[in-house]
Coordinates of C-alpha atoms and ligand atoms in Angstrom, one line a residue:
X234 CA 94.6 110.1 127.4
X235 CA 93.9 110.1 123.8
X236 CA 94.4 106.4 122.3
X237 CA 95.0 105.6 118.6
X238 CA 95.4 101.9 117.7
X239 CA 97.0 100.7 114.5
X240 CA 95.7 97.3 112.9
X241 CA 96.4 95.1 109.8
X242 CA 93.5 92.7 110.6
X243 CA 90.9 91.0 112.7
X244 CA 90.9 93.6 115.5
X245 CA 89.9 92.0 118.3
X246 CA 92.6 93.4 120.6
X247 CA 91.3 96.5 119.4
X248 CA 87.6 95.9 120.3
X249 CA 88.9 94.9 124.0
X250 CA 90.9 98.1 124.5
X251 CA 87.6 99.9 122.9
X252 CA 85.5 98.3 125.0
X253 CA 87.5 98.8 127.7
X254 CA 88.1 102.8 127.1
X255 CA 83.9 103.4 126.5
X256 CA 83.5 101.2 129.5
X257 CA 85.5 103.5 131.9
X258 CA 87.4 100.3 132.7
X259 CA 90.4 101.6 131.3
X260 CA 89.5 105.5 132.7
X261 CA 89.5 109.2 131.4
X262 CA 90.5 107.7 128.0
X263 CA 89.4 108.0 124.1
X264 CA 89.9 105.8 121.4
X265 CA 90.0 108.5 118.6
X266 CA 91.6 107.1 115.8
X267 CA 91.7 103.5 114.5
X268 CA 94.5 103.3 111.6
X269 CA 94.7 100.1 109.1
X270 CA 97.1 100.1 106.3
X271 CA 95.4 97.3 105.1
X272 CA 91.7 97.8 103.2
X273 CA 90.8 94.5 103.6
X274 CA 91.3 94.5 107.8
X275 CA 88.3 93.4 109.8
X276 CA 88.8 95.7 112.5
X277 CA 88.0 98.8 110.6
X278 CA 83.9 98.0 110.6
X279 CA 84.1 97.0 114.6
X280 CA 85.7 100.4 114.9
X281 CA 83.3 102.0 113.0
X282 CA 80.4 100.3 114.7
X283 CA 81.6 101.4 118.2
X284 CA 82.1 105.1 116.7
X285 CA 85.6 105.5 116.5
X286 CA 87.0 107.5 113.6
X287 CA 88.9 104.9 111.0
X288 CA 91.7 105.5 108.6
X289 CA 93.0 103.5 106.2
X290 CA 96.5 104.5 105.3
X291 CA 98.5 101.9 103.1
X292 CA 101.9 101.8 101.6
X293 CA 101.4 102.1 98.3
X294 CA 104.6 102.0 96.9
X295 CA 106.5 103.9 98.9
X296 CA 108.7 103.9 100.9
X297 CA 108.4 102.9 104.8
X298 CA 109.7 106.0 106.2
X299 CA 107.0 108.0 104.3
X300 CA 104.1 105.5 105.0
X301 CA 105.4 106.2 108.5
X302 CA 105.3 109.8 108.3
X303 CA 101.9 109.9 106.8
X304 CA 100.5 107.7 110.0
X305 CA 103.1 110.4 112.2
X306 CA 101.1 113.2 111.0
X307 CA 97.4 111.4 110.9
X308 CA 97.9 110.8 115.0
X309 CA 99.6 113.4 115.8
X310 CA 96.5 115.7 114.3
X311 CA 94.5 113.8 116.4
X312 CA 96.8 114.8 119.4
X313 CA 97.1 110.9 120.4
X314 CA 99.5 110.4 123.1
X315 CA 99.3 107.0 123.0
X316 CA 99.6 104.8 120.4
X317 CA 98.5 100.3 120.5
X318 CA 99.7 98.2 118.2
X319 CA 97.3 95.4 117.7
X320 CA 98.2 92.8 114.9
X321 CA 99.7 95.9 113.1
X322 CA 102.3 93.7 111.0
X323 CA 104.7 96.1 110.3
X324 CA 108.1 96.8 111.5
X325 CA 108.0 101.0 112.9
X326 CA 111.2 103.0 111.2
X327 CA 113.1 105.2 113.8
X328 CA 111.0 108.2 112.4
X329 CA 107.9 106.7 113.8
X330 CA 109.4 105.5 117.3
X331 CA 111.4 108.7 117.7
X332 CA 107.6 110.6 117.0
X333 CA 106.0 108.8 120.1
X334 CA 109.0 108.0 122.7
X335 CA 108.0 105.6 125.0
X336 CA 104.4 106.3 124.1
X337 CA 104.1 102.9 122.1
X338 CA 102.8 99.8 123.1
X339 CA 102.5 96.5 121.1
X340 CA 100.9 92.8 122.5
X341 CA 102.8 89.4 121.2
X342 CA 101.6 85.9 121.5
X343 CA 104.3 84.6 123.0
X344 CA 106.6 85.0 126.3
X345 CA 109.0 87.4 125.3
X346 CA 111.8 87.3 124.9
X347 CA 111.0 83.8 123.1
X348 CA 109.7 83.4 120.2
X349 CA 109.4 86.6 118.5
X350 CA 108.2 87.1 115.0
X351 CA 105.8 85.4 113.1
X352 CA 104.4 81.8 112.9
X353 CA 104.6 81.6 116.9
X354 CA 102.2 78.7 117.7
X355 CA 103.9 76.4 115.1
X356 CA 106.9 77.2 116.3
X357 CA 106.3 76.7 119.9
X358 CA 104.4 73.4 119.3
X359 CA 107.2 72.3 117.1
X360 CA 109.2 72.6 120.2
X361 CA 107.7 70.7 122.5
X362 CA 107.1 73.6 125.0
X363 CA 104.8 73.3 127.5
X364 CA 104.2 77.0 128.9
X365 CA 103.5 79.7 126.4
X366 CA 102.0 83.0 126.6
X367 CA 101.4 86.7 125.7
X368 CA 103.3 89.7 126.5
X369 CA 102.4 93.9 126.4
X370 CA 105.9 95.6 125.8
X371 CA 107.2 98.8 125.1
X372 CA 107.9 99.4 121.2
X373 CA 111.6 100.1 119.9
X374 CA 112.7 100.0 116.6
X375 CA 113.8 96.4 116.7
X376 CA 110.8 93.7 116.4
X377 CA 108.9 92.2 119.4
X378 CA 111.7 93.8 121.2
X379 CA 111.7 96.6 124.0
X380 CA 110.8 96.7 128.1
X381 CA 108.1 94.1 129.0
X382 CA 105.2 95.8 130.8
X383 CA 102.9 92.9 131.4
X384 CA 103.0 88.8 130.5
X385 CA 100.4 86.1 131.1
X386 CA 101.7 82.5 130.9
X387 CA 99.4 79.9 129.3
X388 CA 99.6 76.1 129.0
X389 CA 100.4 74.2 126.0
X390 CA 98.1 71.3 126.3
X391 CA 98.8 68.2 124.3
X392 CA 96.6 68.2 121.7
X393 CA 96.7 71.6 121.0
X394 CA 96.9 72.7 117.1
X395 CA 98.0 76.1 115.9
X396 CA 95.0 77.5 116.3
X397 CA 94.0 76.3 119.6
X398 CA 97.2 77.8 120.8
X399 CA 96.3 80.8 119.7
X400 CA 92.7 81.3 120.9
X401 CA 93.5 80.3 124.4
X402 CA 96.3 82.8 124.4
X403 CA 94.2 85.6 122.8
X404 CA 91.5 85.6 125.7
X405 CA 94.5 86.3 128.1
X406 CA 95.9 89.1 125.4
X407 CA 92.6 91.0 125.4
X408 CA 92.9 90.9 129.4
X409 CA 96.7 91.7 129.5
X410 CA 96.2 94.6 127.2
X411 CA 93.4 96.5 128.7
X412 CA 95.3 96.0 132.0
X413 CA 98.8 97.2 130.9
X414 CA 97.2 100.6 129.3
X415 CA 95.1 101.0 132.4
X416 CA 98.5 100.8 134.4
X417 CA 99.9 103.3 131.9
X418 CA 97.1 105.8 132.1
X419 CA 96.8 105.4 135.8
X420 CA 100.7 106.0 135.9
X421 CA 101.2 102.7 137.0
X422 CA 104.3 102.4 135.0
X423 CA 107.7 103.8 135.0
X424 CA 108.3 104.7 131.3
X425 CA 111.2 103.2 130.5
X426 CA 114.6 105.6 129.7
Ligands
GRF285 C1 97.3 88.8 118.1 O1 97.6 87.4 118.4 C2 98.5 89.7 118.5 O2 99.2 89.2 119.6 C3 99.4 89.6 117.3 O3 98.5 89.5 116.2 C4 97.2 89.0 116.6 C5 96.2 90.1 116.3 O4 94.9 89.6 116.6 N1 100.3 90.7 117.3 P1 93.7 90.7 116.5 O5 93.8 91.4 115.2 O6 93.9 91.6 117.7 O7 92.5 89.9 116.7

């Protein structure tokens, strides 16, 4: 299955699904295009450094639909047939879900359908919760919404800051994800209708 992953940032969901495809963990796979609509992401070198092709595709101005389109026609070029969302931090019009039906996938750090959106681990801490977690879903055109594939449930210790929260969640993302597009490569799961 061809793979393209869209980013804004960091990229290290991205690394663990690359990993993961070179690997043969996640099996008769290929990461072949990276997309960032953000210059400044991190993620674009650690592509580049594992030998994955890299584009950087920004807004500029106009409007979402044709920043959409542009991406549209970058992947589908590429003949990706599925496409990972990985701290991409935007919002896909229609066009762009209609393009790839159930063919995209997005990981949140939190146990959907709770706390979607941004600002998670503040949010969660603020409200006392003990349990949190990450979830691999389906993408629709509404945000952090659509089927759940995959969750992994995480303790929220006492102490924990933001950004504690968030690093013991993110090891269990990079498992969760590499697992959920293993399941869909391998078939494993029912797209949903
Ligand atoms: C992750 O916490 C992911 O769940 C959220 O944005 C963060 C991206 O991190 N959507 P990274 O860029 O994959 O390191």
């Amino acid at each position: 299955m061809n793979i393209g992953i869209l980013i804004s940032g960091r990229g290290s969901n991205m690394v663990a699904i690359i990993e993961a495809v070179q690997s043969g963990e996640i099996p008769a796979s290929e990461v072949t295009v990276v997309i960032s609509d953000k210059i400044s992401a991190g993620g674009i070198e650690k592509a580049k450094e594992r030998g994955v092709e890299t584009l950087v595709i920004e807004r500029k101005g106009r409007t979402r639909e044709e920043h959409d389109a542009e991406i549209v026609a970058a992947l589908r070029e590429r003949d990706v047939e599925l496409v990972c969302l990985a701290g991409y931090m935007r919002l896909l019009s229609p066009l762009f879900v209609k393009a790839f039906p159930d063919r995209i996938v997005n990981i949140h750090p939190s146990l959907l359908p709770a706390y979607p959106g941004l600002h998670v681990h503040e949010r969660v801490i603020a409200a006392g919760e003990t349990r949190s977690g990450c979830t691999v879903h389906f993408v629709n055109e509404d945000l952090d919404a659509g089927p759940v594939i995959l969750q992994r449930e995480v303790p929220v210790l006492p102490n924990d800051t933001p950004e504690s929260l968030a690093a013991r969640i993110l090891e269990q993302e990079h498992h969760i994800y590499v697992e959920a597009i293993k399941r869909i490569v391998t078939m494993q799961v029912i797209t949903p209708r």
